[in-house]
């Protein structure tokens, strides 16, 4: 599969709606996994303004997070940020009812969330300056997991230490994935992601085979 790298958020919007439309033709519901962090905020603003929502049966979309911080303040959680900047405004503008947002519990251990989410059809990920994605960090023991679905992480090297994340194998099995690599602080990480000589233990983002990558790094 060829990976497209783009500097235009409009390309991400087009890819998202085209992929969503194709999946809704063959599935009764489509599950979209969203990542936390502010890397996506600019694109969320663009997506909220898209008239293409007029043609989508939004009641057939389920939303979830691709990783989450647990046992922490609500304001620190990814689902809280996603709801505030995207899903709540989206529901007020385009939905006839509150969107189906599958959130982890505050003390989720991974397996319970796996059962509630099921298969993720379209997934979005960011990357850290160290090359981590979701809550999978370079050299971390979680990279050895053979599990499918969400796994519990108790000792993440970045606050907060307790998280759940899609497992390495789940990242590898995704069919429709998009990666955001934004800000100059990610320049080295993006170079490592594109370097065939770097392995996943040094750059866990390489677990992904994204269909499209958005970057503002020159």
C-alpha angles and dihedrals in degrees: 000000000000117000118220119212115200139176092201122089087200087070089056091050091050092047092049096051094042091050092044092050093050092050094047088057091062104026133056092220134015123210117212120196116208129195127225128239134070095275089096099045096096092050092046088057090053092045092052089057096050116116089206089089085076089072098045126091094225092187088073094058123092120193129204140158124259091215136002142197111235134194091027139105114297090238090061094054124105094224091057092054094045091050093048100047102031125004098045094048088044092054092049094050106034112008127082090208139018110293119254099254115177105207128187117242117253090256099034115158098197104253093071091053091047090059094048096047102040117179117003109217101185121023135187125201139179127202133226128226087257092055096256121143129190099351095314109119131192113276093002121145090235088074087071094059117123093193126121117223127011123352132195118245116195102176110040111167090228125064124299100039095199114075145138121227141175106266124249092254091050091054090051093051097052114119101194114034134156126197126205114203105176138162127034091266087074095052096104092042091053091049089052091048090055093043111096091203094063116087130215093256089065095036113022090185085078087075085078127080098195121193090213137016125200117203137164091193115114 
